[in-house]
Amino acid sequence: MPTLYIAGDSTAARKGGGEWPMAGWGEFLHEYVSPELRIENRAVNGRSTRSFLAEGRLADIERDCLAGDFLLIQFGHNDQKLEDPARYTDPQTDYRRNLKVFIDSARRRCMFPVLLTSVSRRRFTADGEPDPQAVGLYPQVMREVAAETGTPLLDLFASSQRLYRDLGVEASRELFLHLAPGERPNYPDGIADNTHFCTAGARRIAALVAEAVARCAVLTALHPYLRIKL
């Protein structure tokens, strides 16, 4: 039985009780697969490709994985943080190179790497369309790396933007962490967060991931484990 590892940032990571109802999509992916597929969510809040590698988190996956396992790779949000040299990566150089480090590491261990473009932030243009630059150049660079390296790509940026467009400016707000002051004791001042999901939003994004796997012809080894109808 394969294990599916998730390497990523807070949009996928499991949250502590003090962060609830914030949630990451990796917390809900198990709802769309059979119990025989083990999910190891190694995504961590606040990490970029640079800091995930520097902290030895990929090395931890390398230590634990087995041949035939899968590695889902989703970054970009914190790679954008130009003000933080410990996390920032230039999309055309460092980010591109770091993605290939993840891919090469997985392949050396006979794992199957899978690239996921960054899930989109909830950001709309003046005409009410999801902002194509909501995560900068990082989704496009990942698409290019996937093509260059022959790595399966799940375009989560595109599918999440379609979801936001279908819901519209106001309804899409319900996917994210928006709380009024005093609504939750752990957010006494309230919060309006258009990057991080509430539990309902994280569940919807997890469904998008499962649907993308189901549509990916080169991930047929995972298809028998899926519990989702297209």
mmCIF file of C-alpha atoms in Angstrom:
data_model
loop_
_atom_site.group_PDB
_atom_site.id
_atom_site.type_symbol
_atom_site.label_atom_id
_atom_site.label_comp_id
_atom_site.label_asym_id
_atom_site.label_seq_id
_atom_site.Cartn_x
_atom_site.Cartn_y
_atom_site.Cartn_z
ATOM 1 C CA MET A 1 0.000 0.000 0.000
ATOM 2 C CA PRO A 2 1.513 3.371 -0.951
ATOM 3 C CA THR A 3 1.820 6.387 1.302
ATOM 4 C CA LEU A 4 0.978 9.836 -0.026
ATOM 5 C CA TYR A 5 3.232 12.528 1.448
ATOM 6 C CA ILE A 6 2.299 16.219 1.310
ATOM 7 C CA ALA A 7 5.120 18.774 1.306
ATOM 8 C CA GLY A 8 3.772 22.299 1.483
ATOM 9 C CA ASP A 9 2.734 25.372 3.430
ATOM 10 C CA SER A 10 -0.143 26.513 5.642
ATOM 11 C CA THR A 11 -2.775 26.182 2.933
ATOM 12 C CA ALA A 12 -2.295 22.397 3.213
ATOM 13 C CA ALA A 13 -0.971 21.991 6.772
ATOM 14 C CA ARG A 14 -2.808 20.575 9.780
ATOM 15 C CA LYS A 15 -3.710 23.315 12.245
ATOM 16 C CA GLY A 16 -3.493 23.361 16.040
ATOM 17 C CA GLY A 17 -6.582 23.767 18.194
ATOM 18 C CA GLY A 18 -5.817 27.424 18.833
ATOM 19 C CA GLU A 19 -6.058 28.136 15.103
ATOM 20 C CA TRP A 20 -9.483 26.531 14.575
ATOM 21 C CA PRO A 21 -11.600 27.062 12.501
ATOM 22 C CA MET A 22 -8.625 27.711 10.217
ATOM 23 C CA ALA A 23 -7.780 24.528 8.340
ATOM 24 C CA GLY A 24 -5.561 23.194 5.553
ATOM 25 C CA TRP A 25 -6.785 21.068 2.659
ATOM 26 C CA GLY A 26 -4.402 18.270 3.637
ATOM 27 C CA GLU A 27 -6.496 17.701 6.769
ATOM 28 C CA PHE A 28 -9.473 16.618 4.650
ATOM 29 C CA LEU A 29 -7.908 14.718 1.772
ATOM 30 C CA HIS A 30 -8.543 11.435 3.607
ATOM 31 C CA GLU A 31 -12.288 11.992 3.130
ATOM 32 C CA TYR A 32 -11.846 11.484 -0.621
ATOM 33 C CA VAL A 33 -9.633 8.383 -0.581
ATOM 34 C CA SER A 34 -9.994 4.900 0.843
ATOM 35 C CA PRO A 35 -8.322 4.025 4.169
ATOM 36 C CA GLU A 36 -5.831 1.810 2.343
ATOM 37 C CA LEU A 37 -4.030 4.922 1.067
ATOM 38 C CA ARG A 38 -2.048 6.335 3.969
ATOM 39 C CA ILE A 39 -1.671 10.124 3.995
ATOM 40 C CA GLU A 40 1.328 11.746 5.654
ATOM 41 C CA ASN A 41 0.698 15.471 5.787
ATOM 42 C CA ARG A 42 4.147 17.023 6.260
ATOM 43 C CA ALA A 43 3.061 20.526 5.189
ATOM 44 C CA VAL A 44 3.967 23.204 7.764
ATOM 45 C CA ASN A 45 2.652 26.712 8.346
ATOM 46 C CA GLY A 46 4.796 29.499 6.977
ATOM 47 C CA ARG A 47 7.188 27.394 4.920
ATOM 48 C CA SER A 48 8.537 28.109 1.468
ATOM 49 C CA THR A 49 10.576 25.756 -0.693
ATOM 50 C CA ARG A 50 13.678 27.411 0.776
ATOM 51 C CA SER A 51 12.801 27.071 4.458
ATOM 52 C CA PHE A 52 11.272 23.585 4.061
ATOM 53 C CA LEU A 53 14.561 22.364 2.606
ATOM 54 C CA ALA A 54 16.766 24.337 5.031
ATOM 55 C CA GLU A 55 14.961 22.885 8.055
ATOM 56 C CA GLY A 56 15.543 19.328 6.855
ATOM 57 C CA ARG A 57 11.874 18.582 6.293
ATOM 58 C CA LEU A 58 12.450 16.989 2.903
ATOM 59 C CA ALA A 59 15.244 14.962 4.504
ATOM 60 C CA ASP A 60 12.694 13.667 7.034
ATOM 61 C CA ILE A 61 10.461 12.494 4.192
ATOM 62 C CA GLU A 62 13.450 10.874 2.502
ATOM 63 C CA ARG A 63 14.152 8.951 5.701
ATOM 64 C CA ASP A 64 10.587 7.692 6.092
ATOM 65 C CA CYS A 65 9.424 7.037 2.524
ATOM 66 C CA LEU A 66 9.414 3.764 0.631
ATOM 67 C CA ALA A 67 9.645 2.986 -3.068
ATOM 68 C CA GLY A 68 6.233 3.407 -4.665
ATOM 69 C CA ASP A 69 5.114 6.230 -2.385
ATOM 70 C CA PHE A 70 3.867 9.571 -3.731
ATOM 71 C CA LEU A 71 5.070 13.095 -2.929
ATOM 72 C CA LEU A 72 2.653 15.993 -3.461
ATOM 73 C CA ILE A 73 4.582 19.275 -3.658
ATOM 74 C CA GLN A 74 2.722 22.592 -3.187
ATOM 75 C CA PHE A 75 4.452 25.866 -2.356
ATOM 76 C CA GLY A 76 4.529 29.466 -3.551
ATOM 77 C CA HIS A 77 2.721 31.598 -0.968
ATOM 78 C CA ASN A 78 5.702 32.068 1.321
ATOM 79 C CA ASP A 79 8.213 31.945 -1.526
ATOM 80 C CA GLN A 80 6.706 35.343 -2.391
ATOM 81 C CA LYS A 81 7.860 36.973 0.855
ATOM 82 C CA LEU A 82 10.529 39.300 -0.503
ATOM 83 C CA GLU A 83 10.997 40.900 2.930
ATOM 84 C CA ASP A 84 12.116 37.573 4.466
ATOM 85 C CA PRO A 85 15.386 36.198 3.033
ATOM 86 C CA ALA A 86 14.926 32.946 4.965
ATOM 87 C CA ARG A 87 11.841 32.199 2.869
ATOM 88 C CA TYR A 88 11.870 34.259 -0.309
ATOM 89 C CA THR A 89 12.762 32.610 -3.597
ATOM 90 C CA ASP A 90 13.007 34.292 -6.954
ATOM 91 C CA PRO A 91 10.411 32.467 -9.065
ATOM 92 C CA GLN A 92 12.626 32.119 -12.123
ATOM 93 C CA THR A 93 15.764 30.934 -10.327
ATOM 94 C CA ASP A 94 15.633 29.691 -6.726
ATOM 95 C CA TYR A 95 12.015 28.500 -6.837
ATOM 96 C CA ARG A 96 12.551 26.664 -10.101
ATOM 97 C CA ARG A 97 15.725 25.069 -8.766
ATOM 98 C CA ASN A 98 14.148 24.085 -5.440
ATOM 99 C CA LEU A 99 11.211 22.379 -7.131
ATOM 100 C CA LYS A 100 13.687 20.251 -9.051
ATOM 101 C CA VAL A 101 15.387 19.319 -5.761
ATOM 102 C CA PHE A 102 12.059 17.892 -4.533
ATOM 103 C CA ILE A 103 11.462 16.080 -7.817
ATOM 104 C CA ASP A 104 14.968 14.615 -8.009
ATOM 105 C CA SER A 105 14.857 13.523 -4.378
ATOM 106 C CA ALA A 106 11.602 11.639 -4.913
ATOM 107 C CA ARG A 107 12.797 9.935 -8.063
ATOM 108 C CA ARG A 108 16.087 8.827 -6.523
ATOM 109 C CA ARG A 109 14.017 6.976 -3.922
ATOM 110 C CA CYS A 110 11.613 5.521 -6.502
ATOM 111 C CA MET A 111 8.805 7.752 -5.268
ATOM 112 C CA PHE A 112 6.387 9.479 -7.626
ATOM 113 C CA PRO A 113 6.609 13.296 -7.415
ATOM 114 C CA VAL A 114 3.472 15.303 -8.196
ATOM 115 C CA LEU A 115 3.487 19.104 -8.522
ATOM 116 C CA LEU A 116 0.500 21.166 -7.352
ATOM 117 C CA THR A 117 0.339 24.808 -8.331
ATOM 118 C CA SER A 118 -0.342 27.142 -5.391
ATOM 119 C CA VAL A 119 -3.984 27.302 -4.375
ATOM 120 C CA SER A 120 -5.155 30.809 -5.229
ATOM 121 C CA ARG A 121 -5.685 33.546 -2.726
ATOM 122 C CA ARG A 122 -9.163 35.097 -2.772
ATOM 123 C CA ARG A 123 -8.355 38.212 -4.744
ATOM 124 C CA PHE A 124 -10.560 39.703 -7.446
ATOM 125 C CA THR A 125 -9.906 42.278 -10.139
ATOM 126 C CA ALA A 126 -12.040 45.398 -10.585
ATOM 127 C CA ASP A 127 -14.270 43.540 -13.070
ATOM 128 C CA GLY A 128 -14.995 40.742 -10.604
ATOM 129 C CA GLU A 129 -12.644 38.120 -12.030
ATOM 130 C CA PRO A 130 -10.182 36.141 -9.859
ATOM 131 C CA ASP A 131 -6.815 37.895 -10.026
ATOM 132 C CA PRO A 132 -4.449 35.882 -12.270
ATOM 133 C CA GLN A 133 -1.533 37.293 -10.243
ATOM 134 C CA ALA A 134 -2.943 36.207 -6.864
ATOM 135 C CA VAL A 135 0.216 34.152 -6.237
ATOM 136 C CA GLY A 136 2.484 35.984 -8.664
ATOM 137 C CA LEU A 137 4.563 34.024 -11.163
ATOM 138 C CA TYR A 138 4.869 30.913 -9.002
ATOM 139 C CA PRO A 139 2.017 28.877 -10.545
ATOM 140 C CA GLN A 140 3.287 29.479 -14.077
ATOM 141 C CA VAL A 141 6.862 28.593 -13.138
ATOM 142 C CA MET A 142 5.635 25.348 -11.603
ATOM 143 C CA ARG A 143 3.776 24.505 -14.816
ATOM 144 C CA GLU A 144 6.998 25.085 -16.726
ATOM 145 C CA VAL A 145 9.006 22.886 -14.348
ATOM 146 C CA ALA A 146 6.405 20.123 -14.699
ATOM 147 C CA ALA A 147 6.736 20.254 -18.486
ATOM 148 C CA GLU A 148 10.542 20.382 -18.387
ATOM 149 C CA THR A 149 10.871 17.423 -16.018
ATOM 150 C CA GLY A 150 7.938 15.281 -17.156
ATOM 151 C CA THR A 151 6.332 15.533 -13.712
ATOM 152 C CA PRO A 152 2.559 15.161 -13.236
ATOM 153 C CA LEU A 153 0.904 18.512 -12.556
ATOM 154 C CA LEU A 154 -2.310 19.205 -10.657
ATOM 155 C CA ASP A 155 -3.228 22.797 -11.499
ATOM 156 C CA LEU A 156 -4.782 23.737 -8.173
ATOM 157 C CA PHE A 157 -4.346 27.432 -8.888
ATOM 158 C CA ALA A 158 -6.548 27.178 -11.977
ATOM 159 C CA SER A 159 -9.190 24.961 -10.352
ATOM 160 C CA SER A 160 -9.420 27.106 -7.212
ATOM 161 C CA GLN A 161 -9.822 30.233 -9.338
ATOM 162 C CA ARG A 162 -12.649 28.535 -11.260
ATOM 163 C CA LEU A 163 -14.301 27.734 -7.920
ATOM 164 C CA TYR A 164 -14.033 31.356 -6.745
ATOM 165 C CA ARG A 165 -15.390 32.602 -10.079
ATOM 166 C CA ASP A 166 -18.367 30.233 -9.895
ATOM 167 C CA LEU A 167 -19.150 31.294 -6.324
ATOM 168 C CA GLY A 168 -18.576 35.001 -6.917
ATOM 169 C CA VAL A 169 -16.962 37.705 -4.810
ATOM 170 C CA GLU A 170 -19.278 37.425 -1.810
ATOM 171 C CA ALA A 171 -19.989 33.680 -1.631
ATOM 172 C CA SER A 172 -16.324 32.764 -2.064
ATOM 173 C CA ARG A 173 -15.675 34.585 1.208
ATOM 174 C CA GLU A 174 -17.309 31.628 2.988
ATOM 175 C CA LEU A 175 -14.344 29.411 2.038
ATOM 176 C CA PHE A 176 -11.878 31.556 3.982
ATOM 177 C CA LEU A 177 -11.246 32.575 7.567
ATOM 178 C CA HIS A 178 -13.497 35.568 8.077
ATOM 179 C CA LEU A 179 -14.655 36.136 11.655
ATOM 180 C CA ALA A 180 -16.255 39.118 13.337
ATOM 181 C CA PRO A 181 -14.748 40.535 16.553
ATOM 182 C CA GLY A 182 -15.802 38.352 19.470
ATOM 183 C CA GLU A 183 -17.129 35.555 17.266
ATOM 184 C CA ARG A 184 -14.384 33.174 18.401
ATOM 185 C CA PRO A 185 -12.389 33.466 21.629
ATOM 186 C CA ASN A 186 -9.121 32.608 19.860
ATOM 187 C CA TYR A 187 -9.685 35.504 17.409
ATOM 188 C CA PRO A 188 -10.996 38.198 19.790
ATOM 189 C CA ASP A 189 -10.403 41.016 17.306
ATOM 190 C CA GLY A 190 -11.865 39.069 14.400
ATOM 191 C CA ILE A 191 -9.989 38.253 11.200
ATOM 192 C CA ALA A 192 -10.391 38.759 7.453
ATOM 193 C CA ASP A 193 -7.982 36.280 5.869
ATOM 194 C CA ASN A 194 -8.166 35.643 2.127
ATOM 195 C CA THR A 195 -5.293 33.143 2.044
ATOM 196 C CA HIS A 196 -6.206 30.637 4.755
ATOM 197 C CA PHE A 197 -9.306 28.488 4.679
ATOM 198 C CA CYS A 198 -11.995 27.732 7.197
ATOM 199 C CA THR A 199 -12.893 24.063 7.605
ATOM 200 C CA ALA A 200 -15.562 24.187 4.892
ATOM 201 C CA GLY A 201 -13.159 25.838 2.462
ATOM 202 C CA ALA A 202 -10.333 23.412 3.193
ATOM 203 C CA ARG A 203 -12.735 20.530 2.519
ATOM 204 C CA ARG A 204 -13.707 22.039 -0.861
ATOM 205 C CA ILE A 205 -10.059 22.460 -1.838
ATOM 206 C CA ALA A 206 -9.287 18.871 -0.801
ATOM 207 C CA ALA A 207 -12.066 17.774 -3.153
ATOM 208 C CA LEU A 208 -10.404 19.758 -5.962
ATOM 209 C CA VAL A 209 -7.146 17.916 -5.296
ATOM 210 C CA ALA A 210 -8.880 14.533 -5.411
ATOM 211 C CA GLU A 211 -10.708 15.485 -8.606
ATOM 212 C CA ALA A 212 -7.436 16.556 -10.212
ATOM 213 C CA VAL A 213 -5.844 13.222 -9.309
ATOM 214 C CA ALA A 214 -8.842 11.413 -10.837
ATOM 215 C CA ARG A 215 -8.424 13.369 -14.073
ATOM 216 C CA CYS A 216 -4.665 12.832 -14.289
ATOM 217 C CA ALA A 217 -3.995 9.969 -16.701
ATOM 218 C CA VAL A 218 -0.480 9.355 -15.385
ATOM 219 C CA LEU A 219 -1.661 8.877 -11.789
ATOM 220 C CA THR A 220 -3.676 5.744 -12.513
ATOM 221 C CA ALA A 221 -1.940 3.960 -9.620
ATOM 222 C CA LEU A 222 -3.876 6.255 -7.266
ATOM 223 C CA HIS A 223 -7.241 5.970 -8.994
ATOM 224 C CA PRO A 224 -8.367 2.764 -7.227
ATOM 225 C CA TYR A 225 -8.054 4.592 -3.886
ATOM 226 C CA LEU A 226 -10.240 7.558 -4.819
ATOM 227 C CA ARG A 227 -13.697 8.065 -3.341
ATOM 228 C CA ILE A 228 -14.941 10.753 -5.653
ATOM 229 C CA LYS A 229 -17.205 10.880 -8.696
ATOM 230 C CA LEU A 230 -16.471 13.242 -11.559
#
